[in-house]
Short mmCIF file of C-alpha atoms in Angstrom, two decimals:
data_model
loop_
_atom_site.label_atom_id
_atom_site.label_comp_id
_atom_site.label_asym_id
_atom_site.label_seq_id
_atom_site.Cartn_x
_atom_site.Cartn_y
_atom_site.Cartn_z
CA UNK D 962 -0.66 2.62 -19.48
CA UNK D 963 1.11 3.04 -16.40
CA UNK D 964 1.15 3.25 -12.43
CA UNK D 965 -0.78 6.42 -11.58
CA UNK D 966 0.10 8.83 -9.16
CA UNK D 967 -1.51 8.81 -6.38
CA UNK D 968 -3.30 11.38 -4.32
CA UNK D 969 -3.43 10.87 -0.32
CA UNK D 970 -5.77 12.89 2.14
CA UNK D 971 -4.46 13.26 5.45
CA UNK D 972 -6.28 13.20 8.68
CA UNK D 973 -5.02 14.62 12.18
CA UNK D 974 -6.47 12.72 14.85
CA UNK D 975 -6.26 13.78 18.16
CA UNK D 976 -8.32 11.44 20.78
CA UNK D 977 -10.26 9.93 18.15
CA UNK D 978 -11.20 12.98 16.82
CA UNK D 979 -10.49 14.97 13.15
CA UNK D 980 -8.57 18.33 14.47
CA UNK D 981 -7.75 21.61 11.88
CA UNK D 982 -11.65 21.97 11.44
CA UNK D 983 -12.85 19.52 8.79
CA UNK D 984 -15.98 21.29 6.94
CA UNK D 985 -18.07 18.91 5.13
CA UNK D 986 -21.49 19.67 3.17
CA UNK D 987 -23.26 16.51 3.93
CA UNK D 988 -21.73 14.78 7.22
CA UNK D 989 -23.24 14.63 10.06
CA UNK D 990 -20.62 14.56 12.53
CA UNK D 991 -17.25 16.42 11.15
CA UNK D 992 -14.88 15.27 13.39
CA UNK D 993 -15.18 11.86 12.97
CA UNK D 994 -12.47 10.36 11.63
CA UNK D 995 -14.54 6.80 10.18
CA UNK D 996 -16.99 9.37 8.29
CA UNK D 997 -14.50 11.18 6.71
CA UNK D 998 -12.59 8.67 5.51
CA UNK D 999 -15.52 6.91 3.95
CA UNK D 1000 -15.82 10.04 1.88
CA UNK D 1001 -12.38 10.33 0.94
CA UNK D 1002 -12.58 6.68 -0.37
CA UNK D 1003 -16.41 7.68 -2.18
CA UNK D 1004 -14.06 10.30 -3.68
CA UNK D 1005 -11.61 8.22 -4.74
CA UNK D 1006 -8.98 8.61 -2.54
CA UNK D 1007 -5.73 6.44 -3.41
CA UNK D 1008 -5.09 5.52 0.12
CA UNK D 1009 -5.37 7.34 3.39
CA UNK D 1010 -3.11 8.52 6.16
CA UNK D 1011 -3.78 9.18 9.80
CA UNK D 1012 -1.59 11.00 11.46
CA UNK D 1013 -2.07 10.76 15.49
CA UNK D 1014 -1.18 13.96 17.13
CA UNK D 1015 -2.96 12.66 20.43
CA UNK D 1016 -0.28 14.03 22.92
CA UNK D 1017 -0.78 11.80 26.00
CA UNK D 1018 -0.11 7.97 26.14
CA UNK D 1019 -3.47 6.76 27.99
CA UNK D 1020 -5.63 7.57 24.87
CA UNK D 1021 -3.26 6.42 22.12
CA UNK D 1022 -5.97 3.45 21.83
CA UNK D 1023 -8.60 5.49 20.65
CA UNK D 1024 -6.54 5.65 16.98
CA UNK D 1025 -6.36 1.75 17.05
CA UNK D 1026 -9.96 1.73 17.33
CA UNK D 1027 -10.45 4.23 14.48
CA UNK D 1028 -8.17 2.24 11.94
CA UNK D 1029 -10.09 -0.70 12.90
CA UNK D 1030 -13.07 0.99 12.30
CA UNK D 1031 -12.14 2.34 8.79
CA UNK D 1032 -10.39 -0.67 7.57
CA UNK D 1033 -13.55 -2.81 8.24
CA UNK D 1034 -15.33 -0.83 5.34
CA UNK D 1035 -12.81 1.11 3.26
CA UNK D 1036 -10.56 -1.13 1.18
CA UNK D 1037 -7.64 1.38 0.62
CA UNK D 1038 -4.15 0.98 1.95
CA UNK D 1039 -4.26 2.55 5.12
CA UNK D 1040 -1.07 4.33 6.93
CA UNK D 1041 -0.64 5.60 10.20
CA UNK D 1042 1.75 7.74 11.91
CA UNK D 1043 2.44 9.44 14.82
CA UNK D 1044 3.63 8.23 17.90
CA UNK D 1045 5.40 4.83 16.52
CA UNK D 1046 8.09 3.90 18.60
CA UNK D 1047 8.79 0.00 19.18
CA UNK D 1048 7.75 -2.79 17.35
CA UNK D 1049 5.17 -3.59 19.29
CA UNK D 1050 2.92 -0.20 18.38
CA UNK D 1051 3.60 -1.43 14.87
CA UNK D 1052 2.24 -4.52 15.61
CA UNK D 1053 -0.73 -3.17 17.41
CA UNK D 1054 -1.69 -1.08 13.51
CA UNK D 1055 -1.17 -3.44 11.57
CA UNK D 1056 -3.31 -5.94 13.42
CA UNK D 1057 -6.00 -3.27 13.88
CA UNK D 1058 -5.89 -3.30 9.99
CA UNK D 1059 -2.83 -0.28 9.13
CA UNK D 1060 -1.43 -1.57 5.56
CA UNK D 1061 1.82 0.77 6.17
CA UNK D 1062 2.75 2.53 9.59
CA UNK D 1063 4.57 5.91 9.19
CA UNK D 1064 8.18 6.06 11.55
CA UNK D 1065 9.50 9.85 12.23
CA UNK D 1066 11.42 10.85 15.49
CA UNK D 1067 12.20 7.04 16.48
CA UNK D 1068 14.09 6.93 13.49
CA UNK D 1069 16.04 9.73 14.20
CA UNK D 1070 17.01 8.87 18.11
CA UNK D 1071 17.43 5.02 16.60
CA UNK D 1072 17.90 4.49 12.84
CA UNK D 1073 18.35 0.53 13.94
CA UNK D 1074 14.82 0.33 14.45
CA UNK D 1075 13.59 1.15 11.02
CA UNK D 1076 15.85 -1.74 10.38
CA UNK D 1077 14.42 -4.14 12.85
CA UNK D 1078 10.65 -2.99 11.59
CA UNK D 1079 11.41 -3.77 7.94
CA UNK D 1080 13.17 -7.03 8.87
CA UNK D 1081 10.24 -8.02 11.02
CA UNK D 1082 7.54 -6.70 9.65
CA UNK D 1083 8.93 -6.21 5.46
CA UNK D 1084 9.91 -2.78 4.15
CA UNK D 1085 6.41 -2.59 1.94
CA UNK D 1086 4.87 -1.50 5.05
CA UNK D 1087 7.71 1.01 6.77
CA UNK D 1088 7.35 4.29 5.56
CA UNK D 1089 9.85 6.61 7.22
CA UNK D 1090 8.91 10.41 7.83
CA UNK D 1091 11.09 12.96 7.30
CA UNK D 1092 10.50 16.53 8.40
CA UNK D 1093 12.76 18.88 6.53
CA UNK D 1094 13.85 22.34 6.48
CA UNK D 1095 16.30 24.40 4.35
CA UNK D 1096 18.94 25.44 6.30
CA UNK D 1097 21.47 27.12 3.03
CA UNK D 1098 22.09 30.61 2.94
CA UNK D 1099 20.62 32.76 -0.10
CA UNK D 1100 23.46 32.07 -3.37
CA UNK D 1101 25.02 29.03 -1.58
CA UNK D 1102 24.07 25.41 -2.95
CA UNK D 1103 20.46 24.46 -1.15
CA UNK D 1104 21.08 21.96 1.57
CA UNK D 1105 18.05 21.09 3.77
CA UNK D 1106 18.46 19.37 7.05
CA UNK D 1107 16.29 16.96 9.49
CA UNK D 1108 14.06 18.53 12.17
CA UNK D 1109 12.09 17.00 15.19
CA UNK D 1110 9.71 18.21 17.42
CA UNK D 1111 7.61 19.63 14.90
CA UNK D 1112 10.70 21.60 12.94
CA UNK D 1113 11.41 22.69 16.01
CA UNK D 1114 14.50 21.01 16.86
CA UNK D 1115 17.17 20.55 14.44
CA UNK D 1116 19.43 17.60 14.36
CA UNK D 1117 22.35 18.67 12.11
CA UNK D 1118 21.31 15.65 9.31
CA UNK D 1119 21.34 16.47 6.16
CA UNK D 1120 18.34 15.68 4.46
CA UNK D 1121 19.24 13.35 1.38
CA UNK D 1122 21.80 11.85 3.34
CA UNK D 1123 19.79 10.83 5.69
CA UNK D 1124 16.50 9.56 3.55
CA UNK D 1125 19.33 7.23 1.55
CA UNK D 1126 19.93 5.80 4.10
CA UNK D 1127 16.94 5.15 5.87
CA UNK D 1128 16.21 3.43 2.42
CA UNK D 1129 19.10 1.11 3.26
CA UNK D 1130 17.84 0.46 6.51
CA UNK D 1131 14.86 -0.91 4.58
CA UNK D 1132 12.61 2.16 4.56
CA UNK D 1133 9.74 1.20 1.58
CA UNK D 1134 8.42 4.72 1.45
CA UNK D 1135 9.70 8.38 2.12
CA UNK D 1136 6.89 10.72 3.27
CA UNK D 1137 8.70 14.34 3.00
CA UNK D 1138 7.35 17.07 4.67
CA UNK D 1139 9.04 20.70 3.94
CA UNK D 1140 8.64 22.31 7.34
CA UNK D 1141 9.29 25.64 5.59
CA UNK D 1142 6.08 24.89 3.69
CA UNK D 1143 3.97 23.30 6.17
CA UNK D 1144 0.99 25.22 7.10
CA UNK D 1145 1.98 27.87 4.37
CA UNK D 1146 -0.46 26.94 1.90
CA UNK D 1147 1.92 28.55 -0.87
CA UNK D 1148 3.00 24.94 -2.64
CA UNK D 1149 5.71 22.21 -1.76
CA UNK D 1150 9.18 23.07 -1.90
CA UNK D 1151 10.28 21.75 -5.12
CA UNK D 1152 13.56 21.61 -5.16
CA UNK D 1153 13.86 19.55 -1.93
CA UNK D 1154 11.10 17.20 -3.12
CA UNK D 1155 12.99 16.70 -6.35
CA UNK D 1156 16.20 16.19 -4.97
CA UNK D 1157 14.91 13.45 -2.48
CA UNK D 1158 13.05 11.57 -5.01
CA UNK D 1159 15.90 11.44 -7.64
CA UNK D 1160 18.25 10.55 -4.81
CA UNK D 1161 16.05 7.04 -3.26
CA UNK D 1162 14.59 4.17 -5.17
CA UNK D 1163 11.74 4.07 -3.19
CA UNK D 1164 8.61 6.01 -4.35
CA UNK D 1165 8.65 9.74 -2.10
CA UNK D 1166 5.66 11.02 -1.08
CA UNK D 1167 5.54 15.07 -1.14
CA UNK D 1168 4.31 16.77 1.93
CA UNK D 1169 3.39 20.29 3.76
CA UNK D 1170 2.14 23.47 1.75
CA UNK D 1171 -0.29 22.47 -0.51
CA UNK D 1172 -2.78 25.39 -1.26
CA UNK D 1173 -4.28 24.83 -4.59
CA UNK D 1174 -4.79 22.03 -7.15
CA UNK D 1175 -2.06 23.17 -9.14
CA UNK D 1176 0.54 22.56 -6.67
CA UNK D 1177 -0.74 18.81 -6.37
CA UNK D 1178 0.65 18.66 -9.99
CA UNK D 1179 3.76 20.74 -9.58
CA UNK D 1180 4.88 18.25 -7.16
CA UNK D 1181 4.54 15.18 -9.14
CA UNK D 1182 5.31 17.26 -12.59
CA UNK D 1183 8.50 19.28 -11.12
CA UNK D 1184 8.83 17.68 -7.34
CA UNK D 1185 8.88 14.23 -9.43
CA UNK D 1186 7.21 12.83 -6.11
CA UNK D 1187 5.72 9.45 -6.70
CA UNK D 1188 2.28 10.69 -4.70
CA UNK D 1189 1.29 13.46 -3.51
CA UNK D 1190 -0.38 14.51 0.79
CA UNK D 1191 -2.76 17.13 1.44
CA UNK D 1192 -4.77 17.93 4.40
CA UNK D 1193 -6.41 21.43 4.80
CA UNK D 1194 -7.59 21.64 0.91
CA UNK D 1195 -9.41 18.40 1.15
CA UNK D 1196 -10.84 19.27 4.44
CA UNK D 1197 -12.20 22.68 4.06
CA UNK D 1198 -14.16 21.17 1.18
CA UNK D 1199 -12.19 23.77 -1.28
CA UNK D 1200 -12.08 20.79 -3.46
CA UNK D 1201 -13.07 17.10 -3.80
CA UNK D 1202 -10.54 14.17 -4.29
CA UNK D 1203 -11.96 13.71 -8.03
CA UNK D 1204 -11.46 17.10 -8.65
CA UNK D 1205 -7.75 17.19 -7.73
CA UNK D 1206 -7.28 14.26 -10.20
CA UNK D 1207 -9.19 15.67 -13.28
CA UNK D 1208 -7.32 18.38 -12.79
CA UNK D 1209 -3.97 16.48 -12.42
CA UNK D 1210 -4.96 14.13 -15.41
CA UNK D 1211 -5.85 17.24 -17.40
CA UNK D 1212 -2.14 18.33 -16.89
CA UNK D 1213 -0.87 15.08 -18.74
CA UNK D 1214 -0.34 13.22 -15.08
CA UNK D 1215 -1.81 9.31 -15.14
CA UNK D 1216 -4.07 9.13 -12.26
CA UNK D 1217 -7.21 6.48 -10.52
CA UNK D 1218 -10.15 7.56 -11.93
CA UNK Q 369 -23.73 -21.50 4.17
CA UNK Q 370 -20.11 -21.91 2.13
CA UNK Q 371 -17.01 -21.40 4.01
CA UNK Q 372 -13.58 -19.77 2.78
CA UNK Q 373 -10.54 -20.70 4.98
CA UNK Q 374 -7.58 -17.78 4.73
CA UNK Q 375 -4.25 -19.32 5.58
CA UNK Q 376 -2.72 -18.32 8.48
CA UNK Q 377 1.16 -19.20 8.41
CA UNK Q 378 2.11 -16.34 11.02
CA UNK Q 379 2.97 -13.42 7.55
CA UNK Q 380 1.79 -10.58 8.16
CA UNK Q 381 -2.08 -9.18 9.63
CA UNK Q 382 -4.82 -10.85 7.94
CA UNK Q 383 -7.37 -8.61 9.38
CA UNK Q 384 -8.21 -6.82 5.58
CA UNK Q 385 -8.55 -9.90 3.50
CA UNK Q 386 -10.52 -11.00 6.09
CA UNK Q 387 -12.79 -8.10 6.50
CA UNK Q 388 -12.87 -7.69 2.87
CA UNK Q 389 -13.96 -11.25 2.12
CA UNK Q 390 -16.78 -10.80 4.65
CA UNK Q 391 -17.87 -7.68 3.13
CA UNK Q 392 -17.96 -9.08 -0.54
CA UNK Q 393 -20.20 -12.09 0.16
CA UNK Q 394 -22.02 -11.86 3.60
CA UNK Q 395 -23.49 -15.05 2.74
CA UNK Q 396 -19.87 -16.80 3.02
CA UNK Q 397 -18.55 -17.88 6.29
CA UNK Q 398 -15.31 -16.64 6.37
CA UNK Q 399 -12.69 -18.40 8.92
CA UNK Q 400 -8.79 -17.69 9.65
CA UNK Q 401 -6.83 -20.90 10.10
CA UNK Q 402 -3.80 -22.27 10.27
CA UNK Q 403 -4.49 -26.01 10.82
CA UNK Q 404 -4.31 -28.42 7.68
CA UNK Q 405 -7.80 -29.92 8.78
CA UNK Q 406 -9.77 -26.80 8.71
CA UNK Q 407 -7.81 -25.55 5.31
CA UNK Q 408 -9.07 -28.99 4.04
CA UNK Q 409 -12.44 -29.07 5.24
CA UNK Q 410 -13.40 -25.13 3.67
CA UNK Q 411 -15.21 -24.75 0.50
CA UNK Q 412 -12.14 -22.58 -0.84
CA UNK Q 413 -8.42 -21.36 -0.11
CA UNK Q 414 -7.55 -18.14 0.41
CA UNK Q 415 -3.40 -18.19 0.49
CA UNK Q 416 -2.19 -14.29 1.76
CA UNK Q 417 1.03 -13.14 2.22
CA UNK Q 418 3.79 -10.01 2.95
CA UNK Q 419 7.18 -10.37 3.74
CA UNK Q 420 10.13 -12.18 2.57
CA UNK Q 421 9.66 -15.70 0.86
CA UNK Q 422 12.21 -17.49 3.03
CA UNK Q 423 10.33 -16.60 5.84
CA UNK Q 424 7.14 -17.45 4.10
CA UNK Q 425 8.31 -21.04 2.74
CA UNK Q 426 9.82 -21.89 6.32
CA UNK Q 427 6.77 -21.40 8.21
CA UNK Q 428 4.96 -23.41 5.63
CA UNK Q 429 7.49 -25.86 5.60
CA UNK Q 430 8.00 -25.97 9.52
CA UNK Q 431 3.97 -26.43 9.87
CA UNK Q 432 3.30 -29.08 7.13
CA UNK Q 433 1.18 -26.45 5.08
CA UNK Q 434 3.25 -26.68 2.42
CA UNK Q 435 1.69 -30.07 1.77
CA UNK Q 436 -1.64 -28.79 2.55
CA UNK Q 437 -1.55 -25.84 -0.17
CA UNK Q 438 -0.37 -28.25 -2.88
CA UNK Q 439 -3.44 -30.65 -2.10
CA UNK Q 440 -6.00 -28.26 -1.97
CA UNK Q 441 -4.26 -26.50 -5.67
CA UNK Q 442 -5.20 -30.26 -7.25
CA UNK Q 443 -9.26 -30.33 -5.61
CA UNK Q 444 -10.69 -26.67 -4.91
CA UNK Q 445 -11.23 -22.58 -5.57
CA UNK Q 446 -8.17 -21.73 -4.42
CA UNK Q 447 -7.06 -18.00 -4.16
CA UNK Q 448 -3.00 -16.95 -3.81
CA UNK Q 449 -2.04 -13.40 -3.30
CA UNK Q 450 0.67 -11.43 -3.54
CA UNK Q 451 3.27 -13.42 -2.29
CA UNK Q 452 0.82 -16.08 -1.47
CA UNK Q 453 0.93 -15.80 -5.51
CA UNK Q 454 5.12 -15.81 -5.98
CA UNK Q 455 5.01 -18.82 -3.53
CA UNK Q 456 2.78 -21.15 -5.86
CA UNK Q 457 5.93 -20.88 -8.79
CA UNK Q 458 8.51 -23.61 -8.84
CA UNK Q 459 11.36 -20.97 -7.09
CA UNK Q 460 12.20 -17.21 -6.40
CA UNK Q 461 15.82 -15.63 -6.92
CA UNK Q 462 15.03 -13.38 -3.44
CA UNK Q 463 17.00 -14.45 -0.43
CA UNK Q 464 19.53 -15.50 -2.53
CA UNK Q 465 16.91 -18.56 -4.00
CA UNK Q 466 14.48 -19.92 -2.21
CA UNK Q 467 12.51 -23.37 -3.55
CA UNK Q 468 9.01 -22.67 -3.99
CA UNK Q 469 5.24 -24.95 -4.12
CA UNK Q 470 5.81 -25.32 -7.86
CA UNK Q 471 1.99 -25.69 -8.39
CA UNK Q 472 2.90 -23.54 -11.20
CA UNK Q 473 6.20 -23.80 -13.52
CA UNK Q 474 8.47 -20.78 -13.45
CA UNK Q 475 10.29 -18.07 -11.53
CA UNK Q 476 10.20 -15.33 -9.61
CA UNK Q 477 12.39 -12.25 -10.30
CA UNK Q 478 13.14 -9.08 -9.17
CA UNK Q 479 12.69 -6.01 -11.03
CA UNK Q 480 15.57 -4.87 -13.37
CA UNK Q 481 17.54 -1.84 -11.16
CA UNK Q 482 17.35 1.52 -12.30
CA UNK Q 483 14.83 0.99 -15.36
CA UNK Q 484 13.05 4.56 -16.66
CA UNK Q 485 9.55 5.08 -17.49
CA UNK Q 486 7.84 6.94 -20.34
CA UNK Q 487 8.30 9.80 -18.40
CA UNK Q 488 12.01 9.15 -18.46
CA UNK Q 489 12.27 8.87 -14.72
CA UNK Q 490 13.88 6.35 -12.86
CA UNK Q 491 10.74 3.35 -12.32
CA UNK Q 492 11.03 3.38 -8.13
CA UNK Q 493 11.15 0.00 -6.45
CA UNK Q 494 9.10 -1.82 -5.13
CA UNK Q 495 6.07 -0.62 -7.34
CA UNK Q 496 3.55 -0.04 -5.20
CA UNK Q 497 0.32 1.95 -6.07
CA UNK Q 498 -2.63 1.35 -8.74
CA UNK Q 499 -1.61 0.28 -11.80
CA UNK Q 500 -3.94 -1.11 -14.91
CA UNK Q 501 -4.47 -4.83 -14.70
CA UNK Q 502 -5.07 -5.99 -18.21
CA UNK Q 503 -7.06 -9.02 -18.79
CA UNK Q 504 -5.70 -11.76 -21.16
CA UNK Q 505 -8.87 -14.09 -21.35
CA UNK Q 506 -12.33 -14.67 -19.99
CA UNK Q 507 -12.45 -15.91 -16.49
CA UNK Q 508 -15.39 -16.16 -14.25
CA UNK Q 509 -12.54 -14.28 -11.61
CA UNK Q 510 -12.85 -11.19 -14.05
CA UNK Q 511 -16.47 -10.84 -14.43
CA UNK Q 512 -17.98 -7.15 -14.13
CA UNK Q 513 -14.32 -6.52 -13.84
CA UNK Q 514 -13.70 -4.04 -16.64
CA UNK Q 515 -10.45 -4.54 -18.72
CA UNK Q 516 -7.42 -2.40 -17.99
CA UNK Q 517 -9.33 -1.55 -14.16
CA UNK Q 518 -6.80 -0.45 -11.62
CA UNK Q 519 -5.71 -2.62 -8.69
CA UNK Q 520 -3.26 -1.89 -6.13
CA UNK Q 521 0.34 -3.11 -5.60
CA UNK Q 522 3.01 -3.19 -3.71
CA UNK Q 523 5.84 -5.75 -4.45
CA UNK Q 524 9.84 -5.80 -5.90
CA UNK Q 525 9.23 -9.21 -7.24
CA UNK Q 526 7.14 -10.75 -9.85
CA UNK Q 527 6.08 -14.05 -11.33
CA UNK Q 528 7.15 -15.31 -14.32
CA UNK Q 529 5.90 -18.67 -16.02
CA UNK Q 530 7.52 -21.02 -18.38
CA UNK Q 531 3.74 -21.35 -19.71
CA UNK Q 532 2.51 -18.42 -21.02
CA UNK Q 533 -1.18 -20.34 -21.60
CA UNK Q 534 -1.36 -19.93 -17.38
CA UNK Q 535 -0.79 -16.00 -18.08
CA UNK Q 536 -4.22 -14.46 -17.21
CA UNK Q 537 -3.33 -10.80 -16.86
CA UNK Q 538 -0.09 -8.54 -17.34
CA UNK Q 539 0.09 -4.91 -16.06
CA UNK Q 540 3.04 -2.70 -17.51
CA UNK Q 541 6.24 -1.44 -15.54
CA UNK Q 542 7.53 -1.10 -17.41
CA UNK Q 543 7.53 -3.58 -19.75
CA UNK Q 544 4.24 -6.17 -19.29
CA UNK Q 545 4.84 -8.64 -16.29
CA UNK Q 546 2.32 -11.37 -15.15
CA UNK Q 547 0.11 -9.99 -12.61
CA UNK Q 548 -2.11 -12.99 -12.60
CA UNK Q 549 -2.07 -16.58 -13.18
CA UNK Q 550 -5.01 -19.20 -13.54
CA UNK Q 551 -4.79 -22.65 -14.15
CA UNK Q 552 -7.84 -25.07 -13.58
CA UNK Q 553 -9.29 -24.49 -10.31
CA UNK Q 554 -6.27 -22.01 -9.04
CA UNK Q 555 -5.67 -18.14 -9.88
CA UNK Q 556 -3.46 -16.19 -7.92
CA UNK Q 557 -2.90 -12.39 -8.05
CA UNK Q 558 0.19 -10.01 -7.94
CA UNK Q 559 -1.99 -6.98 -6.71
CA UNK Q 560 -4.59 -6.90 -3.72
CA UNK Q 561 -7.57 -7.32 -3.99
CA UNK Q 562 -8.82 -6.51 -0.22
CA UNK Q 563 -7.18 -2.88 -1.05
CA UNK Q 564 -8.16 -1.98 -4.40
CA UNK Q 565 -11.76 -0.79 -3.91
CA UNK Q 566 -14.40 -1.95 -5.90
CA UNK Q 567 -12.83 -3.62 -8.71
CA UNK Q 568 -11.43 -5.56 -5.94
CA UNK Q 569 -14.39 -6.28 -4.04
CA UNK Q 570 -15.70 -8.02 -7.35
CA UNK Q 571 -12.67 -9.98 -7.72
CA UNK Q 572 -13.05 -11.37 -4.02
CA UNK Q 573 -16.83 -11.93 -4.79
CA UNK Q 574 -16.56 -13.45 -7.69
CA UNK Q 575 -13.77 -15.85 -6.24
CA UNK Q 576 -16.31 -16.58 -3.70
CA UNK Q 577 -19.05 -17.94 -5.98
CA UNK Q 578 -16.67 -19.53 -8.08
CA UNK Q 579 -16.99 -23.56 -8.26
CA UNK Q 580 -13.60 -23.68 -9.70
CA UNK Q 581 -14.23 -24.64 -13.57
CA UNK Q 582 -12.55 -22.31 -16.05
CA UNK Q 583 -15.12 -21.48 -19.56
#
């Protein structure tokens, strides 16, 4: 008896709508974000993260309208991310009915504001986003460093450094995302979940590469991530949410089902 | 048509419990108040929370709700969660102490640092996710609520009672903490409900048809 790990399906939501191609049996509509989320959840989803990739400010509303949409009939913790830059857009999630909002670039340009969030909002709700990419050369030590813009700028952080102490600044939650994995579909990087995880106190949740059930479980098993992100493999309808957990359970990990 | 009042002390959204409460019982009229009138005049209490407890017990202080909560803990249903739960002890050791409603006797502590789990990894703080809520007695709270049922939660703190008859569940991190309390017409929960699916659903509904008597 113990806390399970959990398992989090991520949507990308651009304008209101699902983006990467979401391929469902039996939905009607597969872009909307309020339908697929009630199947995640009928799936048994541990929570659920949006992640707003809508790129101009005049329709950043349509995601408030979507969390208020899901969180008025799916009683998960909710998180969203994307585009969170002052107080007042975490304000604006959280009333719409957001249970965590997820801070990335705005922590980079001002680490004080992760601060002010947690102080004004509590840390159980700040999760801070770090995009990470490897930046050692083959036979030297592995050091990984932050990147922005998609991995496309780097900053010069180094990676653990810099997810300690967003932790001190009252971070609740890492989300790590290996931008050397992202999109790869070949597994998490390992080593860099593992070193974040053992380095914070706050649970880590792995990010960026998942391909197959098996990798789900490598991260917890070896990554030693608290919970685990995918987006594509739940989306494609490769496999369900309930499968991913009998087949993390049935590698000795404690899961929801 | 009966009526639930959820506190509103300024913590913290209260747009899930709300929306949760509605969906459990559509029959019950659910209102969001923050006036000691309308907390009086409801069927039963909802008490929410997030956040630190100094800020929690200030506003409730500053706004005379304080007084409110402790009066409707001695005549109705009343529901505390989360920290709406660590508020009811007698004190908490965060913000460096903080006096509490004392509506029940005990503390509230913070998780031992650096503790390891079966697994022999370090237990992360807070603990947040689903972890197995096992029941201690009967309780018309817990009914079609299936022992050892996972509930969410996210907290760094937890209750603990001098009594150990007000214990109603414990959940294990690792070592077996209070996660609920219920004493007469009160229970108040560690975890929350309006995010743990359907286990927590039934919680909220049965809270909703409860008339406050214990077995």
């Amino acid at each position: 008896m113990s806390l399970a790990k959990r398992i989090i399906p991520c949507l990308d939501v651009d304008n209101g709508r699902v983006v990467k191609g979401v391929k469902f049996v039996d939905i009607r509509d597969a872009g909307d974000p309020v339908e697929i989320a009630r199947r995640y959840d009928r799936e048994g989803a541990d929570e659920i993260t949006f992640l707003d990739i809508t790129a101009t400010h005049d329709n950043r509303d349509t995601i408030v309208h979507v969390v208020e949409q899901v969180a008025s009939e799916v009683f998960i913790p909710l998180t969203v991310g994307g585009g969170i830059r002052t107080l007042d857009d975490i304000r604006r999630m959280l009333n719409a009915g957001a249970d965590k909002v997820g801070i990335n670039s705005a922590a980079v340009f001002n680490p004080d504001f992760v601060r002010e969030a947690a102080e004004r909002f509590g840390s159980q709700c700040i999760v801070v986003a770090i995009d990470a990419k490897k930046v050692s050369q083959p036979g030297e030590e592995s050091r990984w460093e932050i990147f922005t813009h998609g991995g496309r700028k780097p900053t010069g952080i180094d990676a653990i450094a810099w997810a300690k102490k967003m932790v001190a600044y009252g971070a609740g939650e890492i989300l790590l995302t290996s931008m050397d994995r992202d999109g790869t579909r070949e597994g998490f990087d390992l080593p860099l979940t593992r070193a974040i995880s053992e380095a914070v106190t706050v649970p880590v949740i792995a990010s960026g590469g998942v391909g197959n059930l098996d990798h789900l479980a490598d991260g917890v098993i070896e990554g030693k991530a608290d919970a685990v992100l995918a987006a594509s493999i739940f989306h494609f309808a490769e496999y369900t949410i309930e499968q991913a957990k009998r087949h993390m359970a049935a590698r000795g990990i404690e899961v929801r089902l | 048509m009966s009526s639930v009042a959820v506190i509103d002390y300024g913590m913290g959204n209260l747009h899930s419990i709300v929306k949760a409460l509605q969906h459990a019982a559509p029959d019950v009229d659910v209102v969001c108040v923050s006036d000691a009138d309308a907390i009086l005049r409801a069927d039963r209490v909802v008490f929410p929370g997030v956040g630190a407890i100094r800020d929690c017990m200030q506003a409730l202080n500053q706004s005379g709700l304080s007084a409110v909560i402790q009066q409707v803990a001695e005549s109705k249903p009343l529901l505390g969660i989360c920290l709406g739960m660590q508020a009811l002890l007698t004190d908490s050791e965060e913000n460096g102490g903080t006096p509490c409603l004392d509506v029940f006797a005990g503390h509230v502590l913070h998780f031992p640092e650096a503790l390891t789990g079966d697994d022999d990894n370090v237990l992360k703080i807070p603990h947040m996710g689903w972890n197995q809520v096992h029941q201690l007695h009967p309780h018309p709270l817990w009914e079609n609520i299936p022992q050892d049922s996972r509930f969410y939660f996210v907290h760094s703190y937890y209750a603990q009672p001098d009594d150990a008859a007000v214990m109603a569940a414990t959940t294990q991190y690792p070592e077996a903490f209070t996660c609920a309390l219920a004493q007469d017409n009160v229970f108040a929960v560690q975890f929350h409900p309006e995010k743990s699916q359907a286990v927590g659903l039934q919680l909220l509904k049965n809270f909703l048809h409860w008339d406050g008597r214990v077995l």
